[in-house]
Amino acid sequence: MSSGPEHRSTLPAERRAHLLAALERDGVVRVADLTAELDVTAVTIRRDIGQLESEGLLRRVHGGAVAVGTPGAPAGRAPGPPAAPGTGPAPSATPSDTPGAVGPASSTGTIGVLVPSLDYYWPGVVRGMEVEARRHGLRIVLRGSSYDTTDERPTLERLARSVAADALIVAPRTDAGHGAEAARWLVDSGLPHVLVEREAALAPHREALESVVSDHALGALMAVHHLADLGHRRVGLVLSRQSPTSRKVAAGWRAACAELGLTTDEHFERLAPDRRTPEFAGVVDEVVETVVASGTTALLVHSDPEASAVVQRAVDHGLSVPGDLSVASYDDEVAELFSPALTAVRPPRAWVGRAAVDLVARRLADPARPVHRVAISPQLIVRESTGPAPS
């Protein structure tokens, strides 16, 4: 007899199916997430992961597992491309049932990848690329740029030449002064290319470049609606000044405020400088002071380190989290490690990387196919840092 849905122990077969489905969806699973989702111990999850690794269905890494080959797919079939938002897992695809489809290991070639950082956020994207590249028989050559780089054309030229790249996946500074020139260089290079977590269009007719992005605006909108559902009316926003993602997070936050009828008297917005600079601590202090003075009861903060700093400073000022102030983070890189564990929006990092490589493989197979722009929905992970608005 069941002890209730919230505490029901999951059967081994159900755990196996849940784990493999999560791995197919995200390209990576974490022990901490699965213990909460399945209501079992970490030892049980690690044992399950060990068994699936012995069957060749995944590869263990610190804290969880990553996909290998065609994880979770029925024998003899390969998983199809990442599912569109809201459609669930994609069915297996073959060249006969999908126009221009490319089956596993049906392509050969080298993809040059240029990302602005080799730590924080981007490793998850790159791991997704590697999983999908193996599926298509492609090779990834990774290079790091910098958020401070203004003209990335020389770096792109060196990357394409030095590795004899057949295609490029890049995350350029599209908001920088030379962003338009970098986009034009990609088109003029003649190499298949995909922008990852970036979008760009060429003048004068605004022809779009192929791209894969997380729907960050939707993620922010989801977070604000979660806070509003808890009764919060004064919902503030703190953004990372340097991140290109901040613009889309702000757009989603403003859209949610408009949908919920929150006026400018009921919310505030702040830009936080690089957390490694001396002025960061002062801005965090000012945010907490504004929270107290304005009666703000909830914040959406981008990203996890900034959110952790705000929570710590709020507690230092005598506020209870979430009793007096609910805080939701945007990124979910380390949000669950903080105390209290932070409610967070989790962008689909691995699937962004997988979708980018899938687009490249399809472009290599069919150069005449239309330009595709893919947006993948993030998830809202509710944890301990958000709760009902104080009465």
PDB file of C-alpha atoms in Angstrom, residues 16 34 46 56 97 138 144 148 246 289 383-384:
ATOM      1  CA  ARG A  16      16.107   3.389 -14.245  1.00  0.00           C
ATOM      2  CA  LEU A  34      17.737  12.680  -8.544  1.00  0.00           C
ATOM      3  CA  ARG A  46      25.055   6.071  -7.221  1.00  0.00           C
ATOM      4  CA  GLY A  56      27.566   1.157 -21.345  1.00  0.00           C
ATOM      5  CA  ASP A  97      11.569  10.297 -41.792  1.00  0.00           C
ATOM      6  CA  LEU A 138      32.426  14.959 -35.743  1.00  0.00           C
ATOM      7  CA  GLY A 144      38.318  30.319 -25.287  1.00  0.00           C
ATOM      8  CA  ASP A 148      36.426  41.748 -22.691  1.00  0.00           C
ATOM      9  CA  SER A 246      21.069  40.046 -18.555  1.00  0.00           C
ATOM     10  CA  GLU A 289      18.976  48.765   1.864  1.00  0.00           C
ATOM     11  CA  ARG A 383      14.110  25.077  -3.475  1.00  0.00           C
ATOM     12  CA  GLU A 384      14.307  26.603  -0.003  1.00  0.00           C
TER      13      GLU A 384
END
